[in-house]
Amino acid sequence: MSVDFSKNATERPEPCNAEVVGSIPDWLQGTLVRNGPGLFSVGETSYDHWCDGMSFLNSFSFKNGKVTHRSRFLRSDTYNSNMAANRIVVSEMGTMAYPDPSKNFIFKAITFLNHTVPDFTDNAASNIIKYGNDYYATSETNYIRKIDPFTLETQDKVDYMKFLPVNLVSSHPHYDREGNVYNVGTSIAEKGKTKYIFFQIPAVTEKEKDKNTPALKKVKVICTVPCHSLLSPSYYHSFGMTENYIIFIEQPFKLDILKMATAYMRGVNWASCMKFFPEENTLIHLIEKKTGKKVEMKYHTGSLVVYHHVNAFEDDGHVVLDVIAYNDTSLYEMFYMSRLKKDISFQSNGYTKPNYRRFVLPIRSDKGIAVGENMVKLRYTTATAVKQKEGKLTCQAEVLCEGFELPRINYDFNGKKHQFVYGNIVEESVLSTQVTFAFHLLCDFFSLSEENCWPSEPVFVPRPNGESEDDGVVLVSVINCIPGQSSFILILDGRNFKEVARAYVNTELHRDIRVQLLDSVHFLTNIPDLLLYVQL
């Protein structure tokens, strides 16, 4: 049995108790919020791409061994406009919306202008992020929507452009131990320049805790990096961060701004304006967090496409960077509704499975090193960084494993050397039926699957004062496709992947994208981000 990706979700805003089987640890106190597309048709119109569906929020609250669930649609301006018209009237990346034929010329002209210089959607269906004391639903446009993380009610609409000149922003920020948030956005043709802007949102101070001031008002620009191509900035879904560095991959997967401006007139969607250039190299930028200066070394590797960073850390004069990489852009194409309705295996549609790759970036001076010499001195990896000329290195990754996606770690180890990664097996298809625990240094796997069940991305929750990196539990929401049986949230032991408990919810769950973990008592103080990657 398979998931019906085109089926609209039904919201249930009032909390409902789940049926718990097993024993949930007493220390697990908090709320897991998931965000992803949930509404795929309005009236007689339908979205062409799964990622375009309107945001649907789910929350699972854990308290005293019990679990409650609730769900709501995000009441974005996009949602409200579509509902009022009873048709899709706001364009998304993979779906261009055209006005009702009965509309007059003036209305059609305004619609045309809005698409030439696009005012992007606020359908924030990618992730939940935290800025200051506030939580926001986000995608990758300049709009985010504040939400109440407990009732899931929609609140203020926030435009990044009022604080920073960024048209596109990653939905994958990073959080440090002090509560500062780091992110990156693209500024398109601002003052004749297209650039990437790296910024920090400082932590809320004690004096500011009771003030209702948007955290973005305190935003600080760390640095700007000019785009390699003026009118074709690279697409990115996430970035890496260590204690001292930000790592940004400028990949040859680019958005053509001029084509985007004419897409509506040409009758194509904005996603068609993105192109992969397999003949071009990938640039890796290493930026000092404190100074905003780029490391003088220039790092190059072959063409690739990265949606998810796993982690990055520093070791003996090197930055070690773990990512999930593809050799092409077929992933996005797999999620057009026309393909989802045909075949979930995608083998005949050219699905290219991802690789878990490790890059190593030497940061010490290359003076005295001969051209052609490998500058990587770490013994536990086969990754190389070969000197080409003064200040330029060609990097070759070590492939740690294949067919692995949606990586999560114990976020207390973000920016530190880690051993354990949790994710999904996607060897045969982008639709995972197995959740995996990987000890990546040895590539040993523990996997778990259940017939006719579709797991979400796993989320690791560390036990307070845990004794080891893997001391905690893994949360996985699971869609059960067997008629008459309930979907559930699964709680696994992080050390051995044995089932601790499961909580059946008396409602349908839908495939989603990304999650946020909310503090409650001592539950998850350091919160990971997550990108716009589709929950496969």
XYZ file of C-alpha atoms in Angstrom:
536
model
C 0.000 0.000 0.000
C 1.216 3.527 -0.718
C 0.670 7.062 0.480
C -1.804 9.226 -1.435
C 0.290 12.359 -1.813
C -2.562 14.378 -3.310
C -4.969 13.859 -0.430
C -5.861 16.976 1.535
C -5.300 16.876 5.279
C -8.031 17.502 7.818
C -7.090 19.718 10.731
C -7.845 18.889 14.353
C -7.006 21.996 16.400
C -8.145 20.687 19.769
C -5.659 18.458 21.638
C -6.491 14.755 21.586
C -4.921 12.084 23.750
C -2.969 9.374 21.989
C -3.081 5.713 22.984
C 0.334 4.878 24.432
C 1.726 1.363 24.166
C 4.904 0.868 26.174
C 6.482 3.241 28.671
C 7.581 6.756 27.707
C 10.574 7.959 29.785
C 9.617 10.388 32.543
C 12.257 12.887 31.419
C 10.716 13.272 27.964
C 8.779 16.481 28.518
C 8.144 18.842 25.600
C 6.526 19.343 22.225
C 7.501 18.195 18.766
C 6.101 20.392 15.964
C 6.141 19.158 12.378
C 5.514 21.290 9.308
C 4.888 20.347 5.702
C 2.464 20.527 2.769
C -1.054 19.389 3.619
C -3.513 20.988 1.181
C -3.012 20.157 -2.491
C -6.240 21.213 -4.169
C -8.634 24.134 -3.766
C -11.917 24.064 -5.609
C -11.196 22.722 -9.084
C -7.512 23.708 -9.042
C -4.582 21.605 -7.842
C -0.892 22.139 -7.187
C 1.509 20.642 -9.705
C 4.265 19.912 -7.178
C 3.977 18.276 -3.771
C 6.199 20.876 -2.082
C 3.779 23.631 -3.127
C 0.941 22.342 -0.934
C -0.251 24.683 1.800
C 1.394 24.425 5.202
C -0.053 21.968 7.685
C 1.226 21.954 11.270
C 1.195 18.956 13.619
C 2.253 18.918 17.250
C 2.957 16.032 19.614
C 3.201 17.040 23.281
C 4.889 14.710 25.767
C 4.100 15.077 29.458
C 4.190 12.578 32.317
C 4.243 9.577 30.017
C 1.294 10.790 27.934
C 1.074 12.215 24.409
C -1.432 14.676 22.966
C -1.740 15.583 19.303
C -3.256 18.506 17.450
C -3.058 19.951 13.929
C -3.881 23.159 12.046
C -3.410 24.696 8.657
C -1.188 27.755 8.676
C -3.479 30.751 8.076
C -1.076 32.509 5.759
C -2.154 35.240 3.366
C -1.738 32.610 0.666
C -4.134 30.244 2.440
C -6.704 32.985 3.054
C -6.554 34.233 -0.547
C -6.944 30.750 -1.975
C -9.833 29.919 0.338
C -11.637 33.185 -0.433
C -11.365 32.581 -4.188
C -11.999 28.826 -3.872
C -9.100 28.309 -6.272
C -5.307 28.582 -6.198
C -4.529 32.245 -6.855
C -1.016 32.536 -5.371
C 1.874 31.023 -7.322
C 4.364 28.652 -5.749
C 7.765 27.480 -6.993
C 6.412 24.524 -8.973
C 2.902 25.827 -9.686
C 2.070 29.021 -11.564
C -1.379 30.381 -10.679
C -3.364 32.203 -13.358
C -6.425 34.362 -12.719
C -9.967 33.256 -13.324
C -10.788 33.887 -17.013
C -13.765 35.963 -15.896
C -11.512 38.575 -14.227
C -11.149 41.940 -15.927
C -8.111 43.325 -17.752
C -6.888 45.453 -14.833
C -6.845 42.477 -12.482
C -4.935 40.414 -15.039
C -2.429 43.233 -15.597
C -1.743 43.514 -11.863
C -1.273 39.747 -11.673
C 1.227 39.940 -14.536
C 3.270 42.674 -12.812
C 3.281 40.745 -9.542
C 4.901 37.833 -11.349
C 7.448 39.908 -13.265
C 8.870 41.280 -10.025
C 7.513 38.491 -7.829
C 6.115 39.089 -4.383
C 6.688 35.601 -3.097
C 4.269 33.401 -1.209
C 4.083 33.322 2.583
C 3.028 29.663 2.465
C 5.734 28.700 4.951
C 5.568 24.912 4.614
C 9.222 23.934 5.097
C 10.288 24.176 8.723
C 9.771 25.717 12.146
C 12.512 28.078 13.325
C 13.124 30.027 16.505
C 14.263 33.652 16.569
C 14.540 35.114 20.053
C 11.526 33.939 22.044
C 9.350 33.453 18.976
C 8.651 30.513 16.693
C 8.021 30.872 12.975
C 6.845 28.698 10.136
C 9.223 29.211 7.243
C 9.992 28.222 3.689
C 12.757 29.824 1.614
C 11.179 33.122 0.612
C 11.518 36.482 2.378
C 8.343 35.825 4.399
C 7.980 33.888 7.647
C 4.863 33.475 9.817
C 4.933 33.666 13.584
C 2.949 30.891 15.257
C 1.865 29.919 18.724
C 3.870 26.690 19.085
C 1.364 25.143 21.470
C -2.030 26.043 19.946
C -0.539 26.203 16.418
C -2.458 29.424 15.750
C -1.046 31.723 13.070
C 0.155 35.145 14.175
C 2.245 37.919 12.569
C 3.599 37.929 9.051
C 7.260 38.980 9.037
C 9.169 40.218 5.999
C 12.950 39.765 6.128
C 13.242 42.641 3.648
C 12.323 45.112 6.386
C 15.479 44.125 8.246
C 17.831 42.797 5.541
C 17.906 43.109 1.716
C 17.327 39.369 1.171
C 14.857 37.904 -1.315
C 15.508 34.259 -0.448
C 16.482 32.863 2.958
C 17.477 29.382 4.091
C 14.941 27.648 6.302
C 17.889 25.962 8.049
C 19.398 28.303 10.615
C 21.975 27.173 13.151
C 21.833 27.800 16.906
C 24.812 28.134 19.203
C 24.984 27.402 22.920
C 24.407 31.040 23.863
C 21.158 31.174 21.910
C 22.456 33.147 18.927
C 21.006 32.175 15.559
C 22.914 32.128 12.263
C 21.426 32.108 8.784
C 22.067 33.019 5.145
C 19.998 34.793 2.494
C 20.369 35.836 -1.144
C 20.156 39.484 -2.129
C 19.193 39.743 -5.796
C 20.552 42.707 -7.757
C 20.565 45.007 -4.729
C 22.535 48.108 -5.804
C 23.493 46.221 -8.939
C 24.995 43.295 -7.045
C 23.756 39.803 -6.295
C 25.256 38.375 -3.130
C 24.857 35.983 -0.245
C 24.374 37.642 3.134
C 25.337 35.761 6.296
C 23.715 37.124 9.410
C 23.329 36.578 13.134
C 20.316 37.170 15.338
C 21.633 37.693 18.887
C 20.220 35.779 21.826
C 17.557 37.423 23.951
C 18.984 39.001 27.099
C 17.359 38.849 30.525
C 16.153 42.447 30.151
C 14.526 41.650 26.803
C 12.692 38.483 27.815
C 9.430 40.229 28.644
C 9.528 42.641 25.716
C 7.513 41.909 22.601
C 10.209 43.080 20.194
C 10.948 41.061 17.035
C 14.368 39.464 17.337
C 15.106 40.398 13.721
C 15.390 44.039 14.775
C 18.755 43.156 16.295
C 20.058 41.332 13.226
C 23.775 41.680 12.523
C 25.407 41.091 9.153
C 28.439 38.831 9.546
C 29.628 39.197 5.963
C 28.563 39.220 2.323
C 29.902 36.992 -0.440
C 29.347 38.008 -4.077
C 27.620 35.408 -6.232
C 29.894 33.707 -8.713
C 27.262 34.497 -11.378
C 25.632 37.932 -11.132
C 22.171 36.981 -12.400
C 22.295 33.281 -11.522
C 22.722 32.799 -7.770
C 23.170 29.259 -6.531
C 20.340 27.438 -4.834
C 21.088 26.234 -1.309
C 18.990 24.524 1.277
C 21.329 24.561 4.248
C 24.846 25.396 5.314
C 27.406 24.137 7.832
C 28.768 25.635 11.024
C 31.558 24.813 13.464
C 32.660 26.671 16.581
C 34.693 29.157 14.532
C 33.532 28.845 10.931
C 30.537 29.004 8.624
C 30.700 26.675 5.607
C 28.732 27.597 2.495
C 28.523 25.464 -0.638
C 28.026 27.472 -3.832
C 26.883 24.705 -6.136
C 26.245 24.741 -9.901
C 22.491 24.468 -9.338
C 21.376 27.992 -10.174
C 18.332 30.228 -10.422
C 18.185 32.281 -13.612
C 16.791 35.658 -12.524
C 15.985 36.900 -16.043
C 14.109 33.729 -16.926
C 12.264 33.963 -13.630
C 11.031 37.472 -14.509
C 9.493 36.170 -17.746
C 8.236 32.802 -16.477
C 4.619 33.904 -16.052
C 4.497 35.370 -19.541
C 6.024 32.199 -20.995
C 3.541 29.967 -19.178
C 6.109 28.060 -17.124
C 6.717 27.781 -13.393
C 9.586 29.363 -11.479
C 11.174 25.977 -10.783
C 11.847 25.630 -14.518
C 14.169 28.644 -14.198
C 16.556 26.602 -12.066
C 19.287 24.796 -13.971
C 22.071 22.417 -13.068
C 25.454 22.860 -14.777
C 27.240 19.493 -14.432
C 30.315 20.800 -16.242
C 30.979 23.439 -13.570
C 32.836 23.035 -10.303
C 31.374 23.542 -6.851
C 32.875 26.251 -4.652
C 33.112 25.823 -0.877
C 33.391 29.034 1.131
C 34.891 28.987 4.618
C 34.058 32.098 6.673
C 35.315 33.087 10.119
C 32.309 33.659 12.363
C 33.927 36.308 14.566
C 35.541 38.451 11.855
C 33.352 37.702 8.835
C 36.488 37.190 6.761
C 36.757 34.429 4.191
C 39.596 31.983 4.619
C 42.170 32.743 1.930
C 42.230 29.159 0.711
C 39.926 28.474 -2.253
C 38.186 25.105 -2.130
C 36.818 23.482 -5.286
C 35.194 20.134 -5.954
C 33.243 18.540 -8.787
C 29.617 19.310 -9.590
C 27.102 18.141 -7.014
C 23.796 19.092 -5.433
C 23.468 19.304 -1.646
C 20.212 19.821 0.214
C 21.217 18.621 3.663
C 24.308 19.208 5.722
C 24.892 16.548 8.374
C 27.444 18.299 10.587
C 30.843 20.001 10.507
C 33.677 20.166 13.028
C 37.284 21.267 13.408
C 40.174 18.857 13.886
C 43.900 19.630 13.926
C 43.904 22.473 11.414
C 41.101 21.064 9.258
C 37.367 21.610 8.918
C 35.547 18.312 8.393
C 32.280 18.717 6.491
C 29.653 15.975 6.205
C 26.850 16.374 3.655
C 24.268 14.359 1.754
C 25.055 14.889 -1.931
C 23.470 14.063 -5.283
C 24.998 13.918 -8.741
C 22.048 15.719 -10.342
C 18.761 17.506 -9.608
C 16.369 14.635 -10.320
C 15.163 14.680 -6.701
C 12.948 17.749 -7.158
C 11.506 16.348 -10.383
C 10.396 13.200 -8.572
C 7.861 15.156 -6.544
C 5.730 16.563 -9.310
C 2.242 15.230 -8.697
C 2.100 13.698 -12.151
C 5.038 11.452 -11.233
C 3.871 10.666 -7.716
C 0.622 9.317 -9.100
C 2.428 6.990 -11.527
C 5.074 5.106 -9.612
C 6.508 5.514 -6.132
C 9.589 3.447 -6.924
C 10.900 6.053 -9.403
C 13.482 3.565 -10.675
C 12.237 4.007 -14.227
C 12.182 7.777 -13.793
C 15.906 8.175 -13.277
C 16.103 8.482 -9.500
C 19.699 9.005 -8.399
C 20.291 7.923 -4.831
C 22.280 10.214 -2.554
C 25.687 9.668 -0.983
C 26.826 10.565 2.514
C 30.063 12.398 1.704
C 32.814 13.743 3.924
C 34.934 16.686 2.744
C 38.040 17.833 4.611
C 39.162 21.452 4.249
C 42.710 22.253 5.431
C 42.826 25.771 6.859
C 46.552 26.135 7.410
C 48.741 27.981 4.912
C 49.777 25.991 1.840
C 53.145 27.728 1.594
C 55.879 25.163 1.217
C 53.422 22.550 -0.058
C 54.120 21.300 -3.564
C 51.509 21.430 -6.307
C 49.793 18.050 -6.527
C 50.284 17.241 -2.845
C 47.388 16.208 -0.630
C 47.103 18.629 2.297
C 44.736 16.469 4.387
C 46.681 15.013 7.312
C 43.846 13.310 9.214
C 44.344 9.554 9.349
C 40.721 8.504 9.781
C 39.490 9.687 6.374
C 40.341 9.101 2.724
C 39.077 12.560 1.738
C 41.711 14.623 -0.065
C 42.469 18.288 -0.744
C 45.119 18.509 -3.458
C 47.007 21.734 -4.051
C 46.604 23.077 -7.586
C 48.312 26.420 -7.217
C 48.910 28.975 -4.494
C 45.751 29.194 -2.389
C 43.643 26.774 -4.450
C 42.702 23.233 -3.462
C 40.740 20.565 -5.299
C 38.758 18.533 -2.781
C 37.651 14.933 -3.195
C 35.141 13.583 -0.678
C 35.143 10.240 1.069
C 31.850 8.434 0.498
C 30.827 7.035 3.860
C 27.646 5.329 2.669
C 24.961 5.429 -0.020
C 21.191 5.686 -0.025
C 20.945 7.683 3.217
C 18.951 10.906 3.679
C 17.230 13.237 6.158
C 20.200 13.203 8.564
C 19.810 14.220 12.195
C 22.360 14.208 14.981
C 22.358 14.882 18.691
C 22.354 18.671 18.263
C 24.447 19.101 21.395
C 27.226 17.875 19.071
C 26.511 20.358 16.317
C 29.850 21.838 15.280
C 31.679 19.121 17.231
C 33.102 15.773 16.237
C 30.208 13.317 16.199
C 29.820 9.566 15.887
C 26.099 8.966 15.418
C 23.726 10.014 12.678
C 20.027 9.173 12.365
C 18.157 9.222 9.068
C 16.203 7.312 6.446
C 17.232 4.629 3.978
C 16.389 5.777 0.430
C 18.332 3.255 -1.642
C 15.497 2.069 -3.867
C 13.351 5.186 -3.839
C 13.125 8.682 -2.452
C 10.190 7.358 -0.415
C 11.648 5.768 2.662
C 10.128 2.735 4.345
C 12.975 2.378 6.828
C 14.383 4.580 9.535
C 18.086 4.073 10.159
C 20.586 4.602 12.929
C 24.100 4.845 11.527
C 27.408 4.731 13.348
C 28.937 6.584 10.446
C 32.646 6.228 11.221
C 32.374 2.493 10.682
C 29.232 2.670 8.544
C 27.468 0.148 10.760
C 23.686 0.356 10.507
C 20.728 -0.495 12.626
C 17.498 -0.216 10.674
C 13.849 -0.550 11.493
C 10.892 -1.019 9.178
C 7.264 -2.069 9.436
C 5.039 -3.290 6.628
C 2.814 -0.642 5.014
C 4.253 2.060 7.249
C 6.081 5.198 6.136
C 8.429 6.821 8.656
C 9.251 10.504 8.896
C 12.678 11.947 9.443
C 13.931 10.715 12.856
C 14.576 13.285 15.573
C 17.074 12.600 18.355
C 16.244 13.907 21.835
C 19.145 13.751 24.338
C 18.439 12.587 27.863
C 19.193 15.356 30.381
C 22.698 14.860 31.774
C 23.148 11.936 29.403
C 26.291 9.840 29.678
C 27.059 9.576 25.957
C 26.276 11.095 22.572
C 23.626 8.446 21.842
C 22.020 8.542 25.313
C 18.478 9.584 24.479
C 15.511 8.642 22.342
C 14.619 8.934 18.670
C 11.156 10.223 17.739
C 9.612 9.142 14.437
C 6.090 9.915 13.246
C 4.798 6.990 11.184
C 2.020 6.911 8.597
C 0.114 3.633 8.689
C -1.433 2.835 5.309
C -3.455 -0.160 6.467
C -7.186 0.761 6.463
C -8.658 0.943 9.943
C -5.293 1.184 11.684
C -3.981 4.339 13.305
C -0.784 6.204 12.553
C 1.564 6.706 15.461
C 4.586 8.432 16.936
C 7.386 5.976 17.636
C 9.897 6.330 20.489
C 13.148 4.392 20.028
C 16.163 3.956 22.281
C 18.933 6.037 20.707
C 21.642 3.522 21.628
C 20.222 0.294 20.221
C 17.140 1.359 18.211
C 14.857 -0.847 20.264
C 11.271 0.329 20.571
C 10.550 2.053 23.880
C 6.935 3.029 23.196
C 4.522 4.155 20.522
C 1.559 6.519 20.734
C -1.360 5.920 18.358
C -3.193 9.046 17.200
C -6.805 8.731 16.167
C -6.331 10.731 12.977
C -4.513 10.563 9.672
C -0.940 11.812 9.565
C 0.558 13.297 6.423
C 4.060 13.323 5.037
C 5.783 16.479 6.156
C 9.105 18.235 5.797
C 10.756 19.546 8.915
C 10.361 19.836 12.631
C 11.133 21.883 15.680
C 11.511 20.816 19.269
C 10.181 23.162 21.902
C 11.636 23.698 25.351
C 9.481 22.470 28.181
C 11.104 21.859 31.536
C 14.494 20.570 30.331
C 13.498 19.302 26.905
C 15.818 20.286 24.064
C 17.560 23.527 24.833
C 19.711 23.473 21.694
C 17.395 23.184 18.748
C 18.400 22.069 15.269
C 17.159 23.730 12.167
C 16.135 21.899 9.106
C 15.898 22.684 5.404
C 13.249 22.757 2.842
C 13.988 19.230 1.847
C 10.865 17.220 1.141
C 10.099 14.568 3.725
C 10.729 11.590 1.513
